[in-house]
Amino acid sequence: MPDQPRCLPRIVAGQFRELSQADLAFARQIGCSGVTVNKPDFDSPAWIAFLNKEFTAASGPRAPTRRWSALDLAQLRAAVEAHGLALSCIEGVPRNLLDKAMLGLPGAEEQIEDFKATLRAMGQAGIPVLGYNWIPDGVWRTAKAAHGRGGALVTGYDDAVGQRVATGGLPTRSEAQIWANWEQFIAEVLPVAEAAGVRLSLHPDDPPVPVLDGVARIFRSEAAFARAMAFADSPYHGLAFCTGAFGQIGAAPMMAALRRFARAGRIHYVHLRSVHGALPRFEEAFIDEGSVDPVAVLRELLEAGFDGFVIDDHVPHVEGDTVWGHRSRAYATGYIAGVLRTLSQPQGATG
Ligand SMILES: [Mn+2]
């Protein structure tokens, strides 16, 4: 075989709730080709400062941002690209911009219109992917600082506890209602995403339990994803495949779903992390332990011709680390890069 360099999946630094020049330099230094930003609150002081909006903020009260502006997004993209990085994706809008749509409450239609405007602005700014989830009550954990390997702090979830500590803050919703709300949402926004050239990527529920806090959770199985991909059957609608969230139902069903949707070309990007255990009880883990096998995941993606990107997602909090997790993320990202490089060597080559 000629030495044709294989097009490897890109490795991206993610989970930034806010950004600094130092964060971007760090992402580049550890070899990432891009970054993703998580649910940015463009009204927060950190984003106002980063996007140099102090002047406009000082000139009078601003209405809360319900629709991201193309100008803010274009400035964000330029700031990222100035570091030699791509702005690969924005992972979701803040939950309070989509909660009424998810629950079918008054104001849902307004939120969907705002979301469409945001998609158009993303297209104008040339940002290719918008992640989203359909979890009205968010990601739940019953332990925020359990002790993992060597005393590293990890999160965990025990459904026996989770089902007892419901806040009662949300209206009860059945599976059929949550599906209906999602179908109405995606039917309205997908044509806008297609016209804007922005891909929508659905993240699974975390934890993927049938119901929590009285609200059904629908995106927790291969069958549910198959239904969603068939209902919104477009190259502009795919998966943010999270091996950590999906792995909570077990490594084998996770791998089966990964294979199916990777081969169908419906995975836009991958959150690559591991867990100890599976529902009803699990804890998050380092990438090199637990039930998720990153070698098997990346091999499957390569064989399927996956051309999206991979993010480390949540990482354990290690000694001396920052809140974002520079040390732990450098470890996970380097691990992924090493596995990818090894898998990309021609078969039989021993160096
Ligand atoms: Mn994830």
PDB file of N, CA, C and O in Angstrom, residues 229-253:
ATOM      1  N   MET A 229     -33.511   9.787  13.887  1.00  0.00           N
ATOM      2  CA  MET A 229     -32.792   9.951  12.623  1.00  0.00           C
ATOM      3  C   MET A 229     -33.711   9.717  11.433  1.00  0.00           C
ATOM      4  O   MET A 229     -33.542  10.310  10.375  1.00  0.00           O
ATOM      5  N   ALA A 230     -34.714   8.843  11.604  1.00  0.00           N
ATOM      6  CA  ALA A 230     -35.670   8.595  10.520  1.00  0.00           C
ATOM      7  C   ALA A 230     -36.650   9.765  10.398  1.00  0.00           C
ATOM      8  O   ALA A 230     -37.013  10.174   9.296  1.00  0.00           O
ATOM      9  N   PHE A 231     -37.062  10.316  11.536  1.00  0.00           N
ATOM     10  CA  PHE A 231     -38.025  11.415  11.514  1.00  0.00           C
ATOM     11  C   PHE A 231     -37.384  12.669  10.917  1.00  0.00           C
ATOM     12  O   PHE A 231     -38.009  13.382  10.123  1.00  0.00           O
ATOM     13  N   ALA A 232     -36.156  12.949  11.326  1.00  0.00           N
ATOM     14  CA  ALA A 232     -35.427  14.115  10.817  1.00  0.00           C
ATOM     15  C   ALA A 232     -34.258  13.584  10.007  1.00  0.00           C
ATOM     16  O   ALA A 232     -33.120  13.565  10.461  1.00  0.00           O
ATOM     17  N   ASP A 233     -34.581  13.111   8.798  1.00  0.00           N
ATOM     18  CA  ASP A 233     -33.632  12.359   7.980  1.00  0.00           C
ATOM     19  C   ASP A 233     -32.929  13.302   7.012  1.00  0.00           C
ATOM     20  O   ASP A 233     -33.383  13.511   5.897  1.00  0.00           O
ATOM     21  N   SER A 234     -31.833  13.874   7.491  1.00  0.00           N
ATOM     22  CA  SER A 234     -31.128  14.881   6.700  1.00  0.00           C
ATOM     23  C   SER A 234     -29.667  14.855   7.113  1.00  0.00           C
ATOM     24  O   SER A 234     -29.353  14.596   8.282  1.00  0.00           O
ATOM     25  N   PRO A 235     -28.760  15.154   6.177  1.00  0.00           N
ATOM     26  CA  PRO A 235     -27.353  15.271   6.587  1.00  0.00           C
ATOM     27  C   PRO A 235     -27.147  16.400   7.592  1.00  0.00           C
ATOM     28  O   PRO A 235     -26.109  16.467   8.239  1.00  0.00           O
ATOM     29  N   TYR A 236     -28.135  17.270   7.720  1.00  0.00           N
ATOM     30  CA  TYR A 236     -28.031  18.374   8.668  1.00  0.00           C
ATOM     31  C   TYR A 236     -28.587  18.017  10.050  1.00  0.00           C
ATOM     32  O   TYR A 236     -28.656  18.871  10.924  1.00  0.00           O
ATOM     33  N   HIS A 237     -28.994  16.752  10.220  1.00  0.00           N
ATOM     34  CA  HIS A 237     -29.397  16.315  11.550  1.00  0.00           C
ATOM     35  C   HIS A 237     -28.702  14.999  11.868  1.00  0.00           C
ATOM     36  O   HIS A 237     -28.830  14.015  11.136  1.00  0.00           O
ATOM     37  N   GLY A 238     -27.921  14.991  12.934  1.00  0.00           N
ATOM     38  CA  GLY A 238     -27.181  13.789  13.306  1.00  0.00           C
ATOM     39  C   GLY A 238     -26.945  13.751  14.800  1.00  0.00           C
ATOM     40  O   GLY A 238     -27.657  14.399  15.566  1.00  0.00           O
ATOM     41  N   LEU A 239     -25.934  12.994  15.180  1.00  0.00           N
ATOM     42  CA  LEU A 239     -25.709  12.744  16.594  1.00  0.00           C
ATOM     43  C   LEU A 239     -24.429  13.377  17.109  1.00  0.00           C
ATOM     44  O   LEU A 239     -23.402  13.390  16.438  1.00  0.00           O
ATOM     45  N   ALA A 240     -24.540  13.890  18.331  1.00  0.00           N
ATOM     46  CA  ALA A 240     -23.367  14.163  19.159  1.00  0.00           C
ATOM     47  C   ALA A 240     -23.251  12.906  20.015  1.00  0.00           C
ATOM     48  O   ALA A 240     -23.884  12.793  21.055  1.00  0.00           O
ATOM     49  N   PHE A 241     -22.490  11.955  19.517  1.00  0.00           N
ATOM     50  CA  PHE A 241     -22.487  10.631  20.154  1.00  0.00           C
ATOM     51  C   PHE A 241     -21.602  10.664  21.391  1.00  0.00           C
ATOM     52  O   PHE A 241     -20.387  10.782  21.289  1.00  0.00           O
ATOM     53  N   CYS A 242     -22.235  10.560  22.570  1.00  0.00           N
ATOM     54  CA  CYS A 242     -21.496  10.647  23.836  1.00  0.00           C
ATOM     55  C   CYS A 242     -21.331   9.242  24.401  1.00  0.00           C
ATOM     56  O   CYS A 242     -22.304   8.625  24.851  1.00  0.00           O
ATOM     57  N   THR A 243     -20.078   8.732  24.362  1.00  0.00           N
ATOM     58  CA  THR A 243     -19.850   7.368  24.851  1.00  0.00           C
ATOM     59  C   THR A 243     -20.057   7.296  26.365  1.00  0.00           C
ATOM     60  O   THR A 243     -20.344   6.226  26.892  1.00  0.00           O
ATOM     61  N   GLY A 244     -19.918   8.425  27.050  1.00  0.00           N
ATOM     62  CA  GLY A 244     -20.118   8.432  28.493  1.00  0.00           C
ATOM     63  C   GLY A 244     -21.585   8.324  28.847  1.00  0.00           C
ATOM     64  O   GLY A 244     -21.985   7.490  29.659  1.00  0.00           O
ATOM     65  N   ALA A 245     -22.415   9.166  28.243  1.00  0.00           N
ATOM     66  CA  ALA A 245     -23.851   9.118  28.535  1.00  0.00           C
ATOM     67  C   ALA A 245     -24.445   7.812  28.013  1.00  0.00           C
ATOM     68  O   ALA A 245     -25.172   7.113  28.721  1.00  0.00           O
ATOM     69  N   PHE A 246     -24.116   7.471  26.763  1.00  0.00           N
ATOM     70  CA  PHE A 246     -24.668   6.245  26.175  1.00  0.00           C
ATOM     71  C   PHE A 246     -24.115   5.010  26.883  1.00  0.00           C
ATOM     72  O   PHE A 246     -24.795   3.996  27.047  1.00  0.00           O
ATOM     73  N   GLY A 247     -22.841   5.107  27.313  1.00  0.00           N
ATOM     74  CA  GLY A 247     -22.198   3.979  27.988  1.00  0.00           C
ATOM     75  C   GLY A 247     -22.835   3.636  29.318  1.00  0.00           C
ATOM     76  O   GLY A 247     -22.597   2.568  29.871  1.00  0.00           O
ATOM     77  N   GLN A 248     -23.663   4.543  29.849  1.00  0.00           N
ATOM     78  CA  GLN A 248     -24.337   4.269  31.118  1.00  0.00           C
ATOM     79  C   GLN A 248     -25.398   3.187  30.976  1.00  0.00           C
ATOM     80  O   GLN A 248     -25.869   2.637  31.977  1.00  0.00           O
ATOM     81  N   ILE A 249     -25.794   2.872  29.741  1.00  0.00           N
ATOM     82  CA  ILE A 249     -26.720   1.744  29.575  1.00  0.00           C
ATOM     83  C   ILE A 249     -25.942   0.460  29.322  1.00  0.00           C
ATOM     84  O   ILE A 249     -26.523  -0.605  29.174  1.00  0.00           O
ATOM     85  N   GLY A 250     -24.612   0.553  29.270  1.00  0.00           N
ATOM     86  CA  GLY A 250     -23.768  -0.621  29.059  1.00  0.00           C
ATOM     87  C   GLY A 250     -22.890  -0.427  27.841  1.00  0.00           C
ATOM     88  O   GLY A 250     -23.287   0.205  26.862  1.00  0.00           O
ATOM     89  N   ALA A 251     -21.669  -0.969  27.912  1.00  0.00           N
ATOM     90  CA  ALA A 251     -20.712  -0.765  26.824  1.00  0.00           C
ATOM     91  C   ALA A 251     -21.153  -1.461  25.541  1.00  0.00           C
ATOM     92  O   ALA A 251     -20.977  -0.929  24.441  1.00  0.00           O
ATOM     93  N   ALA A 252     -21.753  -2.652  25.657  1.00  0.00           N
ATOM     94  CA  ALA A 252     -22.130  -3.394  24.447  1.00  0.00           C
ATOM     95  C   ALA A 252     -23.233  -2.682  23.658  1.00  0.00           C
ATOM     96  O   ALA A 252     -23.092  -2.481  22.440  1.00  0.00           O
ATOM     97  N   PRO A 253     -24.345  -2.277  24.304  1.00  0.00           N
ATOM     98  CA  PRO A 253     -25.350  -1.524  23.539  1.00  0.00           C
ATOM     99  C   PRO A 253     -24.817  -0.192  23.013  1.00  0.00           C
ATOM    100  O   PRO A 253     -25.212   0.253  21.927  1.00  0.00           O
TER     101      PRO A 253
END
